[in-house]
Amino acid sequence: MKPSATSRRRTVRASAVGALALVAGVLPGAGSQAQEQRTRLTADYACAFPSGTRQIEVELSGRFPASATAGQPVRIGEFHADVVLPRQALEKLLPAGTQSVTSEAELTVQVAQGGRSADARWDALRADTTPVPAGQDLTLAHRGTVPPVTAARGGELGFTAGALALDVTPAAQQPDGEQPTGEKTGDGPGEKPATTPPATAPVRIGCRPAEGQELLLAAVRIGGPTDGADTSAPPAPSESPDPSASHERPEDEQDTARRGNGLDVGTAQLPPAKPCEQERPAGELDRSKLPEPPPGIPVRESPIGGIHWCAVPVAVSNVYKLRGAMVINDPRDGATTANLLIQKEWAVGPGYNQLRHLGELDLPDARATFLDFDFMPVSAGIEFTSSPMTIVTVQRGSSAPNYATIYLSQTLRMHDVKVNGVPLDVGPRCRTARPVELELKGKQPEYEVLKGGILRAKFEIPPFTGCGTGGEDLDPLFTASLSGGGNYLKLVQGPPCLMRPGGLGCVAPPKVPELPK
């Protein structure tokens, strides 16, 4: 007997809720790939340390499938990058008194098939707090789950290790009985003084593989149509593709036309950014985030309320529980501009320079795929409601670098949720119970407000509330799927442009930066 329309709707909805439960870990997940190959590669890298270029040893290992199917994600298990930093390089790399460090590694991997190749960025590799041994080499054990790669055609798919970048963050500890030094983090009572920025800012180490090495990590057999077979894939775009799922948008009809070269998502010529906002930002600085200057250095206000600028920020956010990432303010869609008031306040005195800026950013919706768990991918639109940005730069001493922090809070609302392509009604108020608190940090010369550059933040996603309709409570599922710590945001700000008075716009259009690697 043919089921009724009502029965079919109930079946679809039950399947959608069941799939979402799989993401949350409420039900058993799908089985792993049957055949696996464990790979291990030891390679020499030449790295730029403050004391000069030195050669280090890196051991790369992971679990790759022995074979996969064309058009289906090639999922790689937990990947390891064990790095040995020589003791001679640590002296100028770490501040005096550093007893432990944390580290994040970004490995560039060339993915090649049938004469085509593209670079993937595996940047979710983290080393937990590691003690610094006295007078010995330091070994950092990075671990992480890397995004999948999809090949549209059959043939051998090779993964070859390339450049490596390390962000090593010192965690200086004070001797027993001493208190850390530095400015207070705010004006509220009971706040603990923070250490000075050099004790907590990450140190970037860039590394290139030494010449003459075989750096193939793995080769995966892809079954399906080969290059000589007739396929339905459209012609390849002229630009190089990026096979990393960290930069991959949900696979829908709009994306299908961009996937013709056989290695996931191709990139297109970046369109211009949205027009700059003509009105000056009208918000206020968050006073709780402003550091107190040293005694005797007053805070002064700009008589004109700050100088009006415009800039384009784009970002990639790695969400820990998703084992992937989403693009924020995608430049391929015409990125939204940030509205800035530069030097709204300042505190300048002997050996100290603090500038305070205000920003506003109305982000467009992003799209994220929760997990591609073999047969029921879950995707959703994410709407951002943002507070004004409080931007603080601090320099201690004329020869010291400038440190920047951007404070921003955002409430996330989920909408247009689909499970295996089937809509799931979560209602209009499915959102985080409180805002996501962001502290984006940058350091000169990698970042300056009036030049742009890279900012980074680690953040926590709060629990969700208001999800579900008709008495169906989906809050626990979204909370279990997304909420928690271990998330990472990497943002690139383009060079800002100066806004002319009288509504004449920017002196020159703001530059649109590329997505962070």
PDB file of C-alpha atoms in Angstrom, residues 92-248:
ATOM      1  CA  LYS A  92      66.021  33.661  21.862  1.00  0.00           C
ATOM      2  CA  LEU A  93      62.693  32.102  20.978  1.00  0.00           C
ATOM      3  CA  LEU A  94      61.174  32.030  24.472  1.00  0.00           C
ATOM      4  CA  PRO A  95      61.140  34.805  27.090  1.00  0.00           C
ATOM      5  CA  ALA A  96      63.164  34.285  30.249  1.00  0.00           C
ATOM      6  CA  GLY A  97      61.253  32.277  32.830  1.00  0.00           C
ATOM      7  CA  THR A  98      59.194  30.309  30.330  1.00  0.00           C
ATOM      8  CA  GLN A  99      58.423  26.950  31.900  1.00  0.00           C
ATOM      9  CA  SER A 100      55.832  25.611  29.448  1.00  0.00           C
ATOM     10  CA  VAL A 101      54.403  26.307  26.007  1.00  0.00           C
ATOM     11  CA  THR A 102      51.437  25.431  23.831  1.00  0.00           C
ATOM     12  CA  SER A 103      51.712  25.214  20.075  1.00  0.00           C
ATOM     13  CA  GLU A 104      49.645  25.103  16.896  1.00  0.00           C
ATOM     14  CA  ALA A 105      50.952  23.751  13.606  1.00  0.00           C
ATOM     15  CA  GLU A 106      49.808  24.417  10.049  1.00  0.00           C
ATOM     16  CA  LEU A 107      51.007  21.978   7.400  1.00  0.00           C
ATOM     17  CA  THR A 108      50.647  22.637   3.687  1.00  0.00           C
ATOM     18  CA  VAL A 109      49.905  19.400   1.840  1.00  0.00           C
ATOM     19  CA  GLN A 110      49.958  19.106  -1.940  1.00  0.00           C
ATOM     20  CA  VAL A 111      47.095  16.941  -3.179  1.00  0.00           C
ATOM     21  CA  ALA A 112      47.739  15.647  -6.704  1.00  0.00           C
ATOM     22  CA  GLN A 113      45.927  13.432  -9.182  1.00  0.00           C
ATOM     23  CA  GLY A 114      46.517  12.861 -12.888  1.00  0.00           C
ATOM     24  CA  GLY A 115      48.644  15.965 -13.446  1.00  0.00           C
ATOM     25  CA  ARG A 116      46.394  18.214 -11.365  1.00  0.00           C
ATOM     26  CA  SER A 117      47.397  19.485  -7.952  1.00  0.00           C
ATOM     27  CA  ALA A 118      46.218  21.845  -5.233  1.00  0.00           C
ATOM     28  CA  ASP A 119      47.414  22.896  -1.794  1.00  0.00           C
ATOM     29  CA  ALA A 120      45.444  21.943   1.313  1.00  0.00           C
ATOM     30  CA  ARG A 121      46.011  23.736   4.619  1.00  0.00           C
ATOM     31  CA  TRP A 122      45.881  21.446   7.652  1.00  0.00           C
ATOM     32  CA  ASP A 123      45.783  24.019  10.435  1.00  0.00           C
ATOM     33  CA  ALA A 124      43.860  22.234  13.211  1.00  0.00           C
ATOM     34  CA  LEU A 125      46.953  20.560  14.705  1.00  0.00           C
ATOM     35  CA  ARG A 126      47.519  21.466  18.352  1.00  0.00           C
ATOM     36  CA  ALA A 127      50.070  20.553  21.024  1.00  0.00           C
ATOM     37  CA  ASP A 128      48.822  20.755  24.608  1.00  0.00           C
ATOM     38  CA  THR A 129      50.789  22.434  27.374  1.00  0.00           C
ATOM     39  CA  THR A 130      54.325  21.078  27.189  1.00  0.00           C
ATOM     40  CA  PRO A 131      57.017  21.680  29.853  1.00  0.00           C
ATOM     41  CA  VAL A 132      60.232  23.258  28.583  1.00  0.00           C
ATOM     42  CA  PRO A 133      63.119  20.975  29.645  1.00  0.00           C
ATOM     43  CA  ALA A 134      66.207  22.748  30.967  1.00  0.00           C
ATOM     44  CA  GLY A 135      69.120  22.474  28.559  1.00  0.00           C
ATOM     45  CA  GLN A 136      67.403  19.948  26.293  1.00  0.00           C
ATOM     46  CA  ASP A 137      65.545  19.860  22.990  1.00  0.00           C
ATOM     47  CA  LEU A 138      61.816  20.577  23.126  1.00  0.00           C
ATOM     48  CA  THR A 139      59.435  18.078  21.496  1.00  0.00           C
ATOM     49  CA  LEU A 140      55.973  19.333  20.567  1.00  0.00           C
ATOM     50  CA  ALA A 141      53.376  16.639  19.804  1.00  0.00           C
ATOM     51  CA  HIS A 142      50.712  18.204  17.576  1.00  0.00           C
ATOM     52  CA  ARG A 143      47.470  16.292  17.079  1.00  0.00           C
ATOM     53  CA  GLY A 144      44.306  17.054  15.164  1.00  0.00           C
ATOM     54  CA  THR A 145      41.656  15.908  12.720  1.00  0.00           C
ATOM     55  CA  VAL A 146      42.229  17.298   9.237  1.00  0.00           C
ATOM     56  CA  PRO A 147      39.462  18.089   6.750  1.00  0.00           C
ATOM     57  CA  PRO A 148      38.500  15.615   4.019  1.00  0.00           C
ATOM     58  CA  VAL A 149      39.356  15.898   0.331  1.00  0.00           C
ATOM     59  CA  THR A 150      37.059  14.979  -2.554  1.00  0.00           C
ATOM     60  CA  ALA A 151      38.302  13.811  -5.962  1.00  0.00           C
ATOM     61  CA  ALA A 152      35.792  13.918  -8.810  1.00  0.00           C
ATOM     62  CA  ARG A 153      37.596  11.323 -10.937  1.00  0.00           C
ATOM     63  CA  GLY A 154      39.245   7.963 -10.495  1.00  0.00           C
ATOM     64  CA  GLY A 155      42.991   7.455 -10.285  1.00  0.00           C
ATOM     65  CA  GLU A 156      45.677   7.607  -7.644  1.00  0.00           C
ATOM     66  CA  LEU A 157      45.407  10.563  -5.252  1.00  0.00           C
ATOM     67  CA  GLY A 158      48.728  11.543  -3.677  1.00  0.00           C
ATOM     68  CA  PHE A 159      49.341  13.575  -0.493  1.00  0.00           C
ATOM     69  CA  THR A 160      52.772  15.241  -0.231  1.00  0.00           C
ATOM     70  CA  ALA A 161      54.031  17.256   2.745  1.00  0.00           C
ATOM     71  CA  GLY A 162      55.054  20.862   2.128  1.00  0.00           C
ATOM     72  CA  ALA A 163      55.696  23.996   4.179  1.00  0.00           C
ATOM     73  CA  LEU A 164      55.140  23.976   7.940  1.00  0.00           C
ATOM     74  CA  ALA A 165      54.304  26.898  10.238  1.00  0.00           C
ATOM     75  CA  LEU A 166      54.344  26.817  14.048  1.00  0.00           C
ATOM     76  CA  ASP A 167      52.696  29.237  16.469  1.00  0.00           C
ATOM     77  CA  VAL A 168      54.441  28.624  19.799  1.00  0.00           C
ATOM     78  CA  THR A 169      52.842  30.387  22.779  1.00  0.00           C
ATOM     79  CA  PRO A 170      54.995  30.763  25.916  1.00  0.00           C
ATOM     80  CA  ALA A 171      53.300  30.450  29.316  1.00  0.00           C
ATOM     81  CA  ALA A 172      55.703  32.146  31.708  1.00  0.00           C
ATOM     82  CA  GLN A 173      55.233  31.159  35.346  1.00  0.00           C
ATOM     83  CA  GLN A 174      56.228  33.277  38.325  1.00  0.00           C
ATOM     84  CA  PRO A 175      58.327  31.955  41.206  1.00  0.00           C
ATOM     85  CA  ASP A 176      56.413  30.883  44.297  1.00  0.00           C
ATOM     86  CA  GLY A 177      55.137  33.807  46.292  1.00  0.00           C
ATOM     87  CA  GLU A 178      55.450  36.353  43.461  1.00  0.00           C
ATOM     88  CA  GLN A 179      52.559  37.903  41.602  1.00  0.00           C
ATOM     89  CA  PRO A 180      52.551  38.396  37.830  1.00  0.00           C
ATOM     90  CA  THR A 181      53.215  41.897  36.618  1.00  0.00           C
ATOM     91  CA  GLY A 182      51.406  43.948  34.033  1.00  0.00           C
ATOM     92  CA  GLU A 183      48.384  46.161  33.553  1.00  0.00           C
ATOM     93  CA  LYS A 184      44.921  45.244  34.791  1.00  0.00           C
ATOM     94  CA  THR A 185      42.577  43.756  32.260  1.00  0.00           C
ATOM     95  CA  GLY A 186      39.740  46.092  33.259  1.00  0.00           C
ATOM     96  CA  ASP A 187      38.376  48.485  35.837  1.00  0.00           C
ATOM     97  CA  GLY A 188      36.225  46.021  37.759  1.00  0.00           C
ATOM     98  CA  PRO A 189      37.056  45.011  41.328  1.00  0.00           C
ATOM     99  CA  GLY A 190      38.829  41.736  42.014  1.00  0.00           C
ATOM    100  CA  GLU A 191      40.349  41.446  38.559  1.00  0.00           C
ATOM    101  CA  LYS A 192      43.710  39.719  38.386  1.00  0.00           C
ATOM    102  CA  PRO A 193      46.554  41.579  36.701  1.00  0.00           C
ATOM    103  CA  ALA A 194      47.577  40.083  33.394  1.00  0.00           C
ATOM    104  CA  THR A 195      51.100  39.354  32.332  1.00  0.00           C
ATOM    105  CA  THR A 196      52.596  41.635  29.748  1.00  0.00           C
ATOM    106  CA  PRO A 197      51.836  40.711  26.121  1.00  0.00           C
ATOM    107  CA  PRO A 198      55.298  39.277  25.337  1.00  0.00           C
ATOM    108  CA  ALA A 199      54.617  36.483  27.841  1.00  0.00           C
ATOM    109  CA  THR A 200      51.470  35.277  26.077  1.00  0.00           C
ATOM    110  CA  ALA A 201      51.759  36.254  22.397  1.00  0.00           C
ATOM    111  CA  PRO A 202      52.449  33.359  20.002  1.00  0.00           C
ATOM    112  CA  VAL A 203      55.797  33.251  18.212  1.00  0.00           C
ATOM    113  CA  ARG A 204      55.514  32.327  14.519  1.00  0.00           C
ATOM    114  CA  ILE A 205      58.153  29.945  13.093  1.00  0.00           C
ATOM    115  CA  GLY A 206      58.128  29.368   9.335  1.00  0.00           C
ATOM    116  CA  CYS A 207      59.679  26.140   8.013  1.00  0.00           C
ATOM    117  CA  ARG A 208      60.444  24.740   4.566  1.00  0.00           C
ATOM    118  CA  PRO A 209      61.323  21.102   3.842  1.00  0.00           C
ATOM    119  CA  ALA A 210      64.999  20.505   3.096  1.00  0.00           C
ATOM    120  CA  GLU A 211      65.852  19.740  -0.535  1.00  0.00           C
ATOM    121  CA  GLY A 212      66.240  16.225  -1.915  1.00  0.00           C
ATOM    122  CA  GLN A 213      63.653  14.440   0.271  1.00  0.00           C
ATOM    123  CA  GLU A 214      60.783  12.152  -0.679  1.00  0.00           C
ATOM    124  CA  LEU A 215      57.821  13.707   1.128  1.00  0.00           C
ATOM    125  CA  LEU A 216      54.918  11.547  -0.066  1.00  0.00           C
ATOM    126  CA  LEU A 217      52.623  10.937   2.922  1.00  0.00           C
ATOM    127  CA  ALA A 218      50.163   8.544   1.272  1.00  0.00           C
ATOM    128  CA  ALA A 219      48.622   7.457  -2.020  1.00  0.00           C
ATOM    129  CA  VAL A 220      44.911   6.615  -2.105  1.00  0.00           C
ATOM    130  CA  ARG A 221      43.273   4.641  -4.918  1.00  0.00           C
ATOM    131  CA  ILE A 222      40.165   6.467  -6.140  1.00  0.00           C
ATOM    132  CA  GLY A 223      37.628   4.242  -7.870  1.00  0.00           C
ATOM    133  CA  GLY A 224      35.288   5.757 -10.465  1.00  0.00           C
ATOM    134  CA  PRO A 225      35.520   7.544 -13.812  1.00  0.00           C
ATOM    135  CA  THR A 226      39.094   8.299 -14.962  1.00  0.00           C
ATOM    136  CA  ASP A 227      40.260  11.323 -16.891  1.00  0.00           C
ATOM    137  CA  GLY A 228      39.643   9.510 -20.157  1.00  0.00           C
ATOM    138  CA  ALA A 229      36.066   8.586 -19.296  1.00  0.00           C
ATOM    139  CA  ASP A 230      32.974  10.624 -19.957  1.00  0.00           C
ATOM    140  CA  THR A 231      31.999  12.533 -16.826  1.00  0.00           C
ATOM    141  CA  SER A 232      29.357  15.059 -16.008  1.00  0.00           C
ATOM    142  CA  ALA A 233      31.842  17.435 -14.383  1.00  0.00           C
ATOM    143  CA  PRO A 234      31.976  20.910 -15.971  1.00  0.00           C
ATOM    144  CA  PRO A 235      35.236  22.307 -17.416  1.00  0.00           C
ATOM    145  CA  ALA A 236      37.954  23.188 -14.951  1.00  0.00           C
ATOM    146  CA  PRO A 237      38.213  26.801 -13.816  1.00  0.00           C
ATOM    147  CA  SER A 238      41.426  28.653 -14.654  1.00  0.00           C
ATOM    148  CA  GLU A 239      42.400  29.247 -11.032  1.00  0.00           C
ATOM    149  CA  SER A 240      44.050  26.672  -8.781  1.00  0.00           C
ATOM    150  CA  PRO A 241      41.617  24.827  -6.525  1.00  0.00           C
ATOM    151  CA  ASP A 242      41.774  24.429  -2.786  1.00  0.00           C
ATOM    152  CA  PRO A 243      40.861  20.903  -1.660  1.00  0.00           C
ATOM    153  CA  SER A 244      40.726  21.798   2.036  1.00  0.00           C
ATOM    154  CA  ALA A 245      37.318  21.407   3.650  1.00  0.00           C
ATOM    155  CA  SER A 246      38.284  24.307   5.914  1.00  0.00           C
ATOM    156  CA  HIS A 247      37.595  26.565   2.905  1.00  0.00           C
ATOM    157  CA  GLU A 248      34.823  24.462   1.426  1.00  0.00           C
TER     158      GLU A 248
END
